[in-house]
Amino acid sequence: MSPADAFDRRNLVTYASLLCGVAALEAAWSGHARTALGLVALAVVADTLDGRFARLFGDDPRRKALGVQLDSLADAIAFGIAPVVAAGSAFDAAHAGHGVLWILAAFGYAASAITRLGFYNVSPDAERGSGFVGVPVPVAALVLCSVSAARPSFPAFVLVATACAAAMVLPLRIPRPRRAGLLLFLLWPLAVAAVMLWR
């Protein structure tokens, strides 16, 4: 097996999430903060569905393990980096003169995100399947995007980003949603995306 073999159809939805994250970064750098926030929300939708999509193509252990790694790497970009860049773009005028504070808050968020993703990757399958330890990175990203859309004061936003960073790594036991709960959850990122992209 070579790296080229990793381009497997079961990972297509993971790549869709990554695409949204990369597009969000480009939108933020181009000054289109609302578009960037909406694209992060769409990445959450893709990430929520990627595991179920992958299972449609069998349960080969090696490809499953590779898929877990690819998912976390994509999450690091789409939900660890893109949200803080998008939020920074949205608050560009507000945090003028507070660059160091924002860099520290953004770093704290990103560091917590990749730490949680690394923790998830080395956790036993049984523990991963039973629920979450800490708030999932996509949920933290969605909170950040939702709050950014509401345009709170900059200090309040920094507090939210810091709270999200802490929530990702605290020993909080969160049950994994099933069917109805999952469908209800999906309404949240879809609503954020609709408001940000088509309003």
PDB file of C-alpha atoms in Angstrom:
ATOM      1  CA  MET A   1       0.000   0.000   0.000  1.00  0.00           C
ATOM      2  CA  SER A   2       1.318   3.442  -0.927  1.00  0.00           C
ATOM      3  CA  PRO A   3       0.153   6.953   0.049  1.00  0.00           C
ATOM      4  CA  ALA A   4      -1.633   7.131  -3.303  1.00  0.00           C
ATOM      5  CA  ASP A   5      -3.868   4.264  -2.154  1.00  0.00           C
ATOM      6  CA  ALA A   6      -5.162   6.518   0.620  1.00  0.00           C
ATOM      7  CA  PHE A   7      -7.167   8.413  -1.993  1.00  0.00           C
ATOM      8  CA  ASP A   8     -10.052   6.061  -1.403  1.00  0.00           C
ATOM      9  CA  ARG A   9     -13.708   6.796  -2.089  1.00  0.00           C
ATOM     10  CA  ARG A  10     -14.569   6.124   1.549  1.00  0.00           C
ATOM     11  CA  ASN A  11     -12.611   9.296   2.440  1.00  0.00           C
ATOM     12  CA  LEU A  12     -14.428  11.577  -0.016  1.00  0.00           C
ATOM     13  CA  VAL A  13     -16.573  13.266   2.642  1.00  0.00           C
ATOM     14  CA  THR A  14     -13.491  13.814   4.814  1.00  0.00           C
ATOM     15  CA  TYR A  15     -11.876  15.548   1.848  1.00  0.00           C
ATOM     16  CA  ALA A  16     -15.041  17.614   1.405  1.00  0.00           C
ATOM     17  CA  SER A  17     -14.628  18.824   4.990  1.00  0.00           C
ATOM     18  CA  LEU A  18     -10.990  19.664   4.278  1.00  0.00           C
ATOM     19  CA  LEU A  19     -12.004  21.514   1.103  1.00  0.00           C
ATOM     20  CA  CYS A  20     -14.431  23.651   3.099  1.00  0.00           C
ATOM     21  CA  GLY A  21     -11.685  24.408   5.615  1.00  0.00           C
ATOM     22  CA  VAL A  22      -9.184  25.428   2.935  1.00  0.00           C
ATOM     23  CA  ALA A  23     -11.827  27.531   1.166  1.00  0.00           C
ATOM     24  CA  ALA A  24     -12.668  29.171   4.513  1.00  0.00           C
ATOM     25  CA  LEU A  25      -9.026  30.156   4.955  1.00  0.00           C
ATOM     26  CA  GLU A  26      -8.911  31.675   1.479  1.00  0.00           C
ATOM     27  CA  ALA A  27     -12.185  33.538   2.076  1.00  0.00           C
ATOM     28  CA  ALA A  28     -10.920  34.915   5.393  1.00  0.00           C
ATOM     29  CA  TRP A  29      -7.621  36.042   3.883  1.00  0.00           C
ATOM     30  CA  SER A  30      -9.596  37.756   1.100  1.00  0.00           C
ATOM     31  CA  GLY A  31     -11.682  39.672   3.639  1.00  0.00           C
ATOM     32  CA  HIS A  32     -14.876  37.632   3.236  1.00  0.00           C
ATOM     33  CA  ALA A  33     -15.389  36.749   6.887  1.00  0.00           C
ATOM     34  CA  ARG A  34     -19.048  35.736   6.613  1.00  0.00           C
ATOM     35  CA  THR A  35     -18.270  33.336   3.780  1.00  0.00           C
ATOM     36  CA  ALA A  36     -15.401  31.876   5.790  1.00  0.00           C
ATOM     37  CA  LEU A  37     -17.620  31.297   8.827  1.00  0.00           C
ATOM     38  CA  GLY A  38     -20.287  29.667   6.653  1.00  0.00           C
ATOM     39  CA  LEU A  39     -17.735  27.347   5.069  1.00  0.00           C
ATOM     40  CA  VAL A  40     -16.520  26.197   8.485  1.00  0.00           C
ATOM     41  CA  ALA A  41     -20.149  25.387   9.340  1.00  0.00           C
ATOM     42  CA  LEU A  42     -20.440  23.337   6.127  1.00  0.00           C
ATOM     43  CA  ALA A  43     -17.256  21.502   7.106  1.00  0.00           C
ATOM     44  CA  VAL A  44     -19.004  20.514  10.349  1.00  0.00           C
ATOM     45  CA  VAL A  45     -21.841  18.989   8.307  1.00  0.00           C
ATOM     46  CA  ALA A  46     -19.372  16.966   6.232  1.00  0.00           C
ATOM     47  CA  ASP A  47     -17.424  15.868   9.304  1.00  0.00           C
ATOM     48  CA  THR A  48     -20.608  14.705  11.020  1.00  0.00           C
ATOM     49  CA  LEU A  49     -21.405  12.434   8.086  1.00  0.00           C
ATOM     50  CA  ASP A  50     -17.974  11.212   6.975  1.00  0.00           C
ATOM     51  CA  GLY A  51     -17.779   8.179   9.262  1.00  0.00           C
ATOM     52  CA  ARG A  52     -21.187   6.925   8.200  1.00  0.00           C
ATOM     53  CA  PHE A  53     -20.260   7.417   4.559  1.00  0.00           C
ATOM     54  CA  ALA A  54     -16.982   5.520   4.979  1.00  0.00           C
ATOM     55  CA  ARG A  55     -18.760   2.536   6.546  1.00  0.00           C
ATOM     56  CA  LEU A  56     -20.800   2.088   3.373  1.00  0.00           C
ATOM     57  CA  PHE A  57     -17.668   0.654   1.744  1.00  0.00           C
ATOM     58  CA  GLY A  58     -16.814  -2.064   4.242  1.00  0.00           C
ATOM     59  CA  ASP A  59     -14.805  -2.248   7.436  1.00  0.00           C
ATOM     60  CA  ASP A  60     -11.238  -3.037   6.384  1.00  0.00           C
ATOM     61  CA  PRO A  61      -9.176  -2.463   9.597  1.00  0.00           C
ATOM     62  CA  ARG A  62      -6.201  -0.844   7.863  1.00  0.00           C
ATOM     63  CA  ARG A  63      -8.295   1.537   5.800  1.00  0.00           C
ATOM     64  CA  LYS A  64     -10.431   2.317   8.835  1.00  0.00           C
ATOM     65  CA  ALA A  65      -7.310   3.225  10.848  1.00  0.00           C
ATOM     66  CA  LEU A  66      -6.069   5.380   7.987  1.00  0.00           C
ATOM     67  CA  GLY A  67      -9.453   7.076   7.757  1.00  0.00           C
ATOM     68  CA  VAL A  68      -9.286   8.002  11.454  1.00  0.00           C
ATOM     69  CA  GLN A  69      -5.906   9.664  10.906  1.00  0.00           C
ATOM     70  CA  LEU A  70      -7.058  11.510   7.786  1.00  0.00           C
ATOM     71  CA  ASP A  71     -10.169  12.705   9.590  1.00  0.00           C
ATOM     72  CA  SER A  72      -8.141  14.171  12.449  1.00  0.00           C
ATOM     73  CA  LEU A  73      -5.662  15.841  10.099  1.00  0.00           C
ATOM     74  CA  ALA A  74      -8.527  17.398   8.145  1.00  0.00           C
ATOM     75  CA  ASP A  75     -10.176  18.448  11.419  1.00  0.00           C
ATOM     76  CA  ALA A  76      -6.984  20.190  12.546  1.00  0.00           C
ATOM     77  CA  ILE A  77      -7.229  22.486   9.527  1.00  0.00           C
ATOM     78  CA  ALA A  78     -11.003  22.853   9.199  1.00  0.00           C
ATOM     79  CA  PHE A  79     -11.758  23.211  12.926  1.00  0.00           C
ATOM     80  CA  GLY A  80      -8.432  24.025  14.572  1.00  0.00           C
ATOM     81  CA  ILE A  81      -7.062  26.709  12.242  1.00  0.00           C
ATOM     82  CA  ALA A  82      -9.825  27.927   9.910  1.00  0.00           C
ATOM     83  CA  PRO A  83     -12.236  29.079  12.672  1.00  0.00           C
ATOM     84  CA  VAL A  84      -9.709  31.356  14.377  1.00  0.00           C
ATOM     85  CA  VAL A  85      -8.573  32.807  11.048  1.00  0.00           C
ATOM     86  CA  ALA A  86     -12.203  33.377  10.019  1.00  0.00           C
ATOM     87  CA  ALA A  87     -13.049  34.895  13.396  1.00  0.00           C
ATOM     88  CA  GLY A  88      -9.951  37.070  13.264  1.00  0.00           C
ATOM     89  CA  SER A  89     -11.120  38.360   9.894  1.00  0.00           C
ATOM     90  CA  ALA A  90     -14.599  39.070  11.270  1.00  0.00           C
ATOM     91  CA  PHE A  91     -13.154  41.014  14.200  1.00  0.00           C
ATOM     92  CA  ASP A  92     -10.348  42.714  12.287  1.00  0.00           C
ATOM     93  CA  ALA A  93     -11.477  46.243  13.155  1.00  0.00           C
ATOM     94  CA  ALA A  94     -12.516  45.334  16.685  1.00  0.00           C
ATOM     95  CA  HIS A  95      -9.200  43.816  17.718  1.00  0.00           C
ATOM     96  CA  ALA A  96      -7.055  46.590  16.237  1.00  0.00           C
ATOM     97  CA  GLY A  97      -4.515  47.332  18.929  1.00  0.00           C
ATOM     98  CA  HIS A  98      -5.174  43.991  20.643  1.00  0.00           C
ATOM     99  CA  GLY A  99      -3.166  41.807  18.274  1.00  0.00           C
ATOM    100  CA  VAL A 100      -1.131  40.071  20.966  1.00  0.00           C
ATOM    101  CA  LEU A 101      -4.251  39.208  22.970  1.00  0.00           C
ATOM    102  CA  TRP A 102      -5.924  37.720  19.916  1.00  0.00           C
ATOM    103  CA  ILE A 103      -2.816  35.741  18.938  1.00  0.00           C
ATOM    104  CA  LEU A 104      -2.682  34.233  22.424  1.00  0.00           C
ATOM    105  CA  ALA A 105      -6.398  33.373  22.379  1.00  0.00           C
ATOM    106  CA  ALA A 106      -6.157  31.923  18.865  1.00  0.00           C
ATOM    107  CA  PHE A 107      -3.067  29.915  19.798  1.00  0.00           C
ATOM    108  CA  GLY A 108      -4.774  28.572  22.910  1.00  0.00           C
ATOM    109  CA  TYR A 109      -7.765  27.471  20.851  1.00  0.00           C
ATOM    110  CA  ALA A 110      -5.639  25.852  18.114  1.00  0.00           C
ATOM    111  CA  ALA A 111      -3.347  24.132  20.634  1.00  0.00           C
ATOM    112  CA  SER A 112      -6.334  22.698  22.499  1.00  0.00           C
ATOM    113  CA  ALA A 113      -7.865  21.516  19.224  1.00  0.00           C
ATOM    114  CA  ILE A 114      -4.818  19.570  18.048  1.00  0.00           C
ATOM    115  CA  THR A 115      -4.200  18.217  21.558  1.00  0.00           C
ATOM    116  CA  ARG A 116      -7.740  16.880  21.728  1.00  0.00           C
ATOM    117  CA  LEU A 117      -7.448  15.377  18.234  1.00  0.00           C
ATOM    118  CA  GLY A 118      -4.183  13.677  19.191  1.00  0.00           C
ATOM    119  CA  PHE A 119      -5.769  12.347  22.387  1.00  0.00           C
ATOM    120  CA  TYR A 120      -8.685  10.979  20.382  1.00  0.00           C
ATOM    121  CA  ASN A 121      -6.385   9.207  17.936  1.00  0.00           C
ATOM    122  CA  VAL A 122      -4.532   7.285  20.647  1.00  0.00           C
ATOM    123  CA  SER A 123      -7.634   6.427  22.684  1.00  0.00           C
ATOM    124  CA  PRO A 124      -8.827   2.806  22.525  1.00  0.00           C
ATOM    125  CA  ASP A 125     -11.624   2.133  20.040  1.00  0.00           C
ATOM    126  CA  ALA A 126     -13.992   1.187  22.856  1.00  0.00           C
ATOM    127  CA  GLU A 127     -13.501   4.544  24.574  1.00  0.00           C
ATOM    128  CA  ARG A 128     -13.955   6.459  21.322  1.00  0.00           C
ATOM    129  CA  GLY A 129     -17.141   4.605  20.529  1.00  0.00           C
ATOM    130  CA  SER A 130     -18.818   5.188  23.887  1.00  0.00           C
ATOM    131  CA  GLY A 131     -18.759   8.967  23.742  1.00  0.00           C
ATOM    132  CA  PHE A 132     -16.515  11.991  23.832  1.00  0.00           C
ATOM    133  CA  VAL A 133     -14.008  13.194  26.407  1.00  0.00           C
ATOM    134  CA  GLY A 134     -14.052  16.962  26.102  1.00  0.00           C
ATOM    135  CA  VAL A 135     -16.135  18.959  23.666  1.00  0.00           C
ATOM    136  CA  PRO A 136     -15.520  17.692  20.105  1.00  0.00           C
ATOM    137  CA  VAL A 137     -13.397  20.027  17.990  1.00  0.00           C
ATOM    138  CA  PRO A 138     -16.117  20.555  15.325  1.00  0.00           C
ATOM    139  CA  VAL A 139     -18.585  21.603  18.042  1.00  0.00           C
ATOM    140  CA  ALA A 140     -16.089  24.094  19.484  1.00  0.00           C
ATOM    141  CA  ALA A 141     -15.527  25.478  15.981  1.00  0.00           C
ATOM    142  CA  LEU A 142     -19.267  25.802  15.467  1.00  0.00           C
ATOM    143  CA  VAL A 143     -19.651  27.684  18.750  1.00  0.00           C
ATOM    144  CA  LEU A 144     -16.874  30.044  17.686  1.00  0.00           C
ATOM    145  CA  CYS A 145     -18.499  30.654  14.299  1.00  0.00           C
ATOM    146  CA  SER A 146     -21.968  31.130  15.774  1.00  0.00           C
ATOM    147  CA  VAL A 147     -20.695  33.672  18.293  1.00  0.00           C
ATOM    148  CA  SER A 148     -18.690  35.459  15.595  1.00  0.00           C
ATOM    149  CA  ALA A 149     -21.867  35.813  13.548  1.00  0.00           C
ATOM    150  CA  ALA A 150     -23.524  37.565  16.498  1.00  0.00           C
ATOM    151  CA  ARG A 151     -20.658  40.117  16.611  1.00  0.00           C
ATOM    152  CA  PRO A 152     -20.197  40.436  20.394  1.00  0.00           C
ATOM    153  CA  SER A 153     -17.638  42.789  21.886  1.00  0.00           C
ATOM    154  CA  PHE A 154     -14.049  41.743  21.279  1.00  0.00           C
ATOM    155  CA  PRO A 155     -13.293  41.002  24.981  1.00  0.00           C
ATOM    156  CA  ALA A 156     -16.422  38.833  25.174  1.00  0.00           C
ATOM    157  CA  PHE A 157     -15.349  36.970  22.065  1.00  0.00           C
ATOM    158  CA  VAL A 158     -11.879  36.312  23.483  1.00  0.00           C
ATOM    159  CA  LEU A 159     -13.553  34.839  26.567  1.00  0.00           C
ATOM    160  CA  VAL A 160     -15.677  32.561  24.365  1.00  0.00           C
ATOM    161  CA  ALA A 161     -12.611  31.399  22.417  1.00  0.00           C
ATOM    162  CA  THR A 162     -10.802  30.699  25.689  1.00  0.00           C
ATOM    163  CA  ALA A 163     -13.806  28.807  27.064  1.00  0.00           C
ATOM    164  CA  CYS A 164     -13.962  26.701  23.883  1.00  0.00           C
ATOM    165  CA  ALA A 165     -10.257  25.923  24.218  1.00  0.00           C
ATOM    166  CA  ALA A 166     -10.739  24.761  27.800  1.00  0.00           C
ATOM    167  CA  ALA A 167     -13.875  22.753  26.997  1.00  0.00           C
ATOM    168  CA  MET A 168     -12.045  20.727  24.341  1.00  0.00           C
ATOM    169  CA  VAL A 169      -9.496  19.373  26.816  1.00  0.00           C
ATOM    170  CA  LEU A 170     -11.386  19.205  30.115  1.00  0.00           C
ATOM    171  CA  PRO A 171     -12.418  15.687  31.291  1.00  0.00           C
ATOM    172  CA  LEU A 172     -16.051  16.207  30.314  1.00  0.00           C
ATOM    173  CA  ARG A 173     -17.902  13.006  29.425  1.00  0.00           C
ATOM    174  CA  ILE A 174     -20.293  13.706  26.561  1.00  0.00           C
ATOM    175  CA  PRO A 175     -22.503  10.930  25.137  1.00  0.00           C
ATOM    176  CA  ARG A 176     -22.373  10.386  21.400  1.00  0.00           C
ATOM    177  CA  PRO A 177     -25.666  11.480  19.771  1.00  0.00           C
ATOM    178  CA  ARG A 178     -27.714   8.866  17.927  1.00  0.00           C
ATOM    179  CA  ARG A 179     -30.065   9.253  14.967  1.00  0.00           C
ATOM    180  CA  ALA A 180     -32.657  11.808  16.130  1.00  0.00           C
ATOM    181  CA  GLY A 181     -30.090  13.685  18.198  1.00  0.00           C
ATOM    182  CA  LEU A 182     -27.678  13.689  15.290  1.00  0.00           C
ATOM    183  CA  LEU A 183     -30.315  15.031  12.907  1.00  0.00           C
ATOM    184  CA  LEU A 184     -31.193  17.782  15.361  1.00  0.00           C
ATOM    185  CA  PHE A 185     -27.512  18.646  15.743  1.00  0.00           C
ATOM    186  CA  LEU A 186     -27.103  18.959  11.963  1.00  0.00           C
ATOM    187  CA  LEU A 187     -29.717  21.716  11.907  1.00  0.00           C
ATOM    188  CA  TRP A 188     -27.281  23.945  13.801  1.00  0.00           C
ATOM    189  CA  PRO A 189     -24.402  24.065  11.261  1.00  0.00           C
ATOM    190  CA  LEU A 190     -26.880  24.122   8.382  1.00  0.00           C
ATOM    191  CA  ALA A 191     -28.572  27.181   9.902  1.00  0.00           C
ATOM    192  CA  VAL A 192     -25.234  28.937  10.468  1.00  0.00           C
ATOM    193  CA  ALA A 193     -24.147  28.176   6.904  1.00  0.00           C
ATOM    194  CA  ALA A 194     -27.446  29.432   5.496  1.00  0.00           C
ATOM    195  CA  VAL A 195     -27.244  32.709   7.420  1.00  0.00           C
ATOM    196  CA  MET A 196     -23.586  33.301   6.582  1.00  0.00           C
ATOM    197  CA  LEU A 197     -23.600  32.259   2.926  1.00  0.00           C
ATOM    198  CA  TRP A 198     -27.008  33.263   1.628  1.00  0.00           C
ATOM    199  CA  ARG A 199     -28.221  36.107   3.780  1.00  0.00           C
TER     200      ARG A 199
END
